[in-house]
PDB file of C-alpha atoms in Angstrom:
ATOM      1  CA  UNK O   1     127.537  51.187  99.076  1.00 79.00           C
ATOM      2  CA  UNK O   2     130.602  49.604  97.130  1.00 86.00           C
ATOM      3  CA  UNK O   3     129.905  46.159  98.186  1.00 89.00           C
ATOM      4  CA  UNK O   4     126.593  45.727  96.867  1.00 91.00           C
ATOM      5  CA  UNK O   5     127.665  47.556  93.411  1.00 92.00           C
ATOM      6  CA  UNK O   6     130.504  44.611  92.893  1.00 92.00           C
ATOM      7  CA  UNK O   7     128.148  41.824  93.763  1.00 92.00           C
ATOM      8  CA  UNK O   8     125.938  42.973  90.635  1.00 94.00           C
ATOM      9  CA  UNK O   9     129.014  43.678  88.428  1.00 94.00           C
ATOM     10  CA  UNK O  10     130.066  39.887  89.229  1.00 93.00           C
ATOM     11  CA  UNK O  11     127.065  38.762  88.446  1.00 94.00           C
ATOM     12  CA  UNK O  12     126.987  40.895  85.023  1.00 95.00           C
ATOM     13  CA  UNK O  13     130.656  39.474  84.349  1.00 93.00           C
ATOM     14  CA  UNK O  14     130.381  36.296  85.529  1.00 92.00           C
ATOM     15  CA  UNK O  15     131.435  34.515  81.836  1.00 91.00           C
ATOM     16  CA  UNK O  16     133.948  37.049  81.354  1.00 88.00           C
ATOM     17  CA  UNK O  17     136.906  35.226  82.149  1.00 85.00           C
ATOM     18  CA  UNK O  18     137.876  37.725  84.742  1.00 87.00           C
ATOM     19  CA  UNK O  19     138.610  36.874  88.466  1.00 86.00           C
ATOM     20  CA  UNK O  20     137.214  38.963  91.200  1.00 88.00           C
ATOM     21  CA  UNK O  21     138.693  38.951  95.272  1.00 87.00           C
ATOM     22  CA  UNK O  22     137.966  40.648  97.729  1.00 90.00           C
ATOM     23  CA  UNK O  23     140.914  41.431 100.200  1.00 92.00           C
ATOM     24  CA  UNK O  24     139.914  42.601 103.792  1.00 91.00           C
ATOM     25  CA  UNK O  25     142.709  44.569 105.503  1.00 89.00           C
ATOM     26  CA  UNK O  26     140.975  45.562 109.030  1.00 87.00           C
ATOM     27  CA  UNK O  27     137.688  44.052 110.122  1.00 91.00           C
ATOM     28  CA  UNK O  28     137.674  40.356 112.077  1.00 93.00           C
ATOM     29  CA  UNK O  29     136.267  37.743 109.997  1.00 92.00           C
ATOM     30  CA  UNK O  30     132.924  37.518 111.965  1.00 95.00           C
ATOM     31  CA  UNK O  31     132.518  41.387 111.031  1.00 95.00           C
ATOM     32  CA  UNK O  32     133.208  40.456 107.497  1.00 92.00           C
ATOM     33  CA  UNK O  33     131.022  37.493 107.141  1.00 91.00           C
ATOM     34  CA  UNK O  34     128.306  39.370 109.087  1.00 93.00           C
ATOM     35  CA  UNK O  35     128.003  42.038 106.648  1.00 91.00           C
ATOM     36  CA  UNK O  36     128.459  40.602 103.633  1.00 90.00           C
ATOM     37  CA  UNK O  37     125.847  38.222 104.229  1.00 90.00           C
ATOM     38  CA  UNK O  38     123.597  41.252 104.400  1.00 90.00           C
ATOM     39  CA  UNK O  39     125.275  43.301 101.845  1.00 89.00           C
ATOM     40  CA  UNK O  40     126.495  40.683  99.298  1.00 87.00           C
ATOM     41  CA  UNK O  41     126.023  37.310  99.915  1.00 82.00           C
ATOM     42  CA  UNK O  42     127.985  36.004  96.742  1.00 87.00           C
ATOM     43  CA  UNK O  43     131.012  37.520  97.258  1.00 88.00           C
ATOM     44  CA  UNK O  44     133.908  35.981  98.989  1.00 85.00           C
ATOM     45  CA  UNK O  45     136.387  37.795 101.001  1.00 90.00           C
ATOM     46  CA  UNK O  46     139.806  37.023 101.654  1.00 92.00           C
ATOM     47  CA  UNK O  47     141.438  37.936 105.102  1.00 94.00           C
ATOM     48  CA  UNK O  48     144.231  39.804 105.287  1.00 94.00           C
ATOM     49  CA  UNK O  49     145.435  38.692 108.958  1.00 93.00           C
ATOM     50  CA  UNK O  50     149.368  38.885 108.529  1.00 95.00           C
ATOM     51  CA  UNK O  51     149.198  42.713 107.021  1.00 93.00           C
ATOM     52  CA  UNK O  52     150.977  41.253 103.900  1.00 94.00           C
ATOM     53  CA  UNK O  53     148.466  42.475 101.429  1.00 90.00           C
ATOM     54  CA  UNK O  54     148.297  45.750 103.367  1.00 90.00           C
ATOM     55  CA  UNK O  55     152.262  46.233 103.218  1.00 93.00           C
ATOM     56  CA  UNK O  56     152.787  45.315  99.506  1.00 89.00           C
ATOM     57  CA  UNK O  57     150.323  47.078  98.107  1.00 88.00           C
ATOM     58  CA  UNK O  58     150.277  50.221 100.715  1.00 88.00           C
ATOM     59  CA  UNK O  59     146.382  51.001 100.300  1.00 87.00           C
ATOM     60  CA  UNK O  60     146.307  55.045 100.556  1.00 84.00           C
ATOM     61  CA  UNK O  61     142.298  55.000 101.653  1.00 81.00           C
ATOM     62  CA  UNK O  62     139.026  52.558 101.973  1.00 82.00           C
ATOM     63  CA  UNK O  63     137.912  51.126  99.533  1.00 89.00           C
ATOM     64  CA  UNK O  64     140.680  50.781  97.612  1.00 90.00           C
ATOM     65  CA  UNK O  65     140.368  48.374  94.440  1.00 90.00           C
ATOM     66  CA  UNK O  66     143.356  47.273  92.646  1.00 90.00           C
ATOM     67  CA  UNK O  67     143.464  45.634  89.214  1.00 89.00           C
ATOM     68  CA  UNK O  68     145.761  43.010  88.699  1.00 87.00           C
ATOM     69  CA  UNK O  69     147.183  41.439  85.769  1.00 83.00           C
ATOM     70  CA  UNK O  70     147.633  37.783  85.768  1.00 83.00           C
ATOM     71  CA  UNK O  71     151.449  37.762  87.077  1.00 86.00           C
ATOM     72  CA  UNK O  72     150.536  39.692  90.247  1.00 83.00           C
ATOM     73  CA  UNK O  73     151.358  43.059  88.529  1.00 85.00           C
ATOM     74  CA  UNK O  74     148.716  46.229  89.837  1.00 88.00           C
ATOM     75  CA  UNK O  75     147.672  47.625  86.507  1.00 86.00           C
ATOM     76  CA  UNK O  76     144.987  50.103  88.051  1.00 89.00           C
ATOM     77  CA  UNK O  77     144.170  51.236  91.371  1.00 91.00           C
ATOM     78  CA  UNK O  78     141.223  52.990  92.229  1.00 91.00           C
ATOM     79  CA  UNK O  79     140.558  55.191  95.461  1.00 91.00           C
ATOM     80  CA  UNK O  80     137.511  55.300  97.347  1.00 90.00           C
ATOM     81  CA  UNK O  81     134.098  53.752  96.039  1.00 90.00           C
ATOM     82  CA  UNK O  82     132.574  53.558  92.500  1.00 92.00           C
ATOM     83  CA  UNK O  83     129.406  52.412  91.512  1.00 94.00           C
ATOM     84  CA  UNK O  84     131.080  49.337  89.772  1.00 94.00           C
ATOM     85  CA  UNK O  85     127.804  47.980  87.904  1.00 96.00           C
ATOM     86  CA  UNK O  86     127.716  51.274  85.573  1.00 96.00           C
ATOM     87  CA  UNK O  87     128.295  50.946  81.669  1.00 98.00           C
ATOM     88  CA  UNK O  88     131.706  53.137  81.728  1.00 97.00           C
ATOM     89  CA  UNK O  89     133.322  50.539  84.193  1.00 94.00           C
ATOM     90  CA  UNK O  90     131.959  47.511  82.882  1.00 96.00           C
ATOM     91  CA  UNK O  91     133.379  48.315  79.220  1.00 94.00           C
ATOM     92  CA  UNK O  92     136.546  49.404  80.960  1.00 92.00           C
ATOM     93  CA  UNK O  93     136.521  45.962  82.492  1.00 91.00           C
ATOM     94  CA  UNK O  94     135.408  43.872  79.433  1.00 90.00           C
ATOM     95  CA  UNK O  95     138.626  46.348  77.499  1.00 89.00           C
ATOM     96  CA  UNK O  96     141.066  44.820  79.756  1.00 82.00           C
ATOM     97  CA  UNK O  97     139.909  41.035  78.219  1.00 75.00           C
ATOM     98  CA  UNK O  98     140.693  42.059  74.883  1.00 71.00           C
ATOM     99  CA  UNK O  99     144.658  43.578  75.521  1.00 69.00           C
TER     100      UNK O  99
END
């Protein structure tokens, strides 16, 4: 549900100067790639094979989504899934352009 809901706020943000990865903490890569390509086939996924993601930023639940700021720093952190492509979280994205 989440993954296809990111793929169309990408695509509503692309111009908007604002980077979007996709960190995956458990799944093998074929598992990944597999559903993506069903799911979302524009997004990109990083692997997160050494658990260093997983033990820096100590996910409490799936999906987690974290907002970084340009130096690395988690700004936000969001538990469980949203429906991403929605007005009230694209202008809370588009406000964090403008600080």
């Amino acid at each position: 549900r989440e993954m296809p809901s990111i793929q169309k706020m990408t695509d509503i943000l692309v111009d908007s100067g604002i980077e979007f990865l996709l960190v995956n903490t458990s799944e093998t890569e074929d598992e990944v790639f597999t559903f993506l390509g069903i799911v979302a086939p524009d997004l990109m996924p990083l692997m997160d094979l050494d658990g260093q993601a997983t033990e820096l930023w100590q996910p409490r639940g799936l999906p987690a989504t974290y907002l970084v700021d340009p130096a690395g720093r988690i700004q936000y952190q969001a538990l469980g899934g949203r429906e991403w492509e929605k007005p009230v979280y694209l202008d809370f994205l588009r406000g964090l352009r403008s600080r």
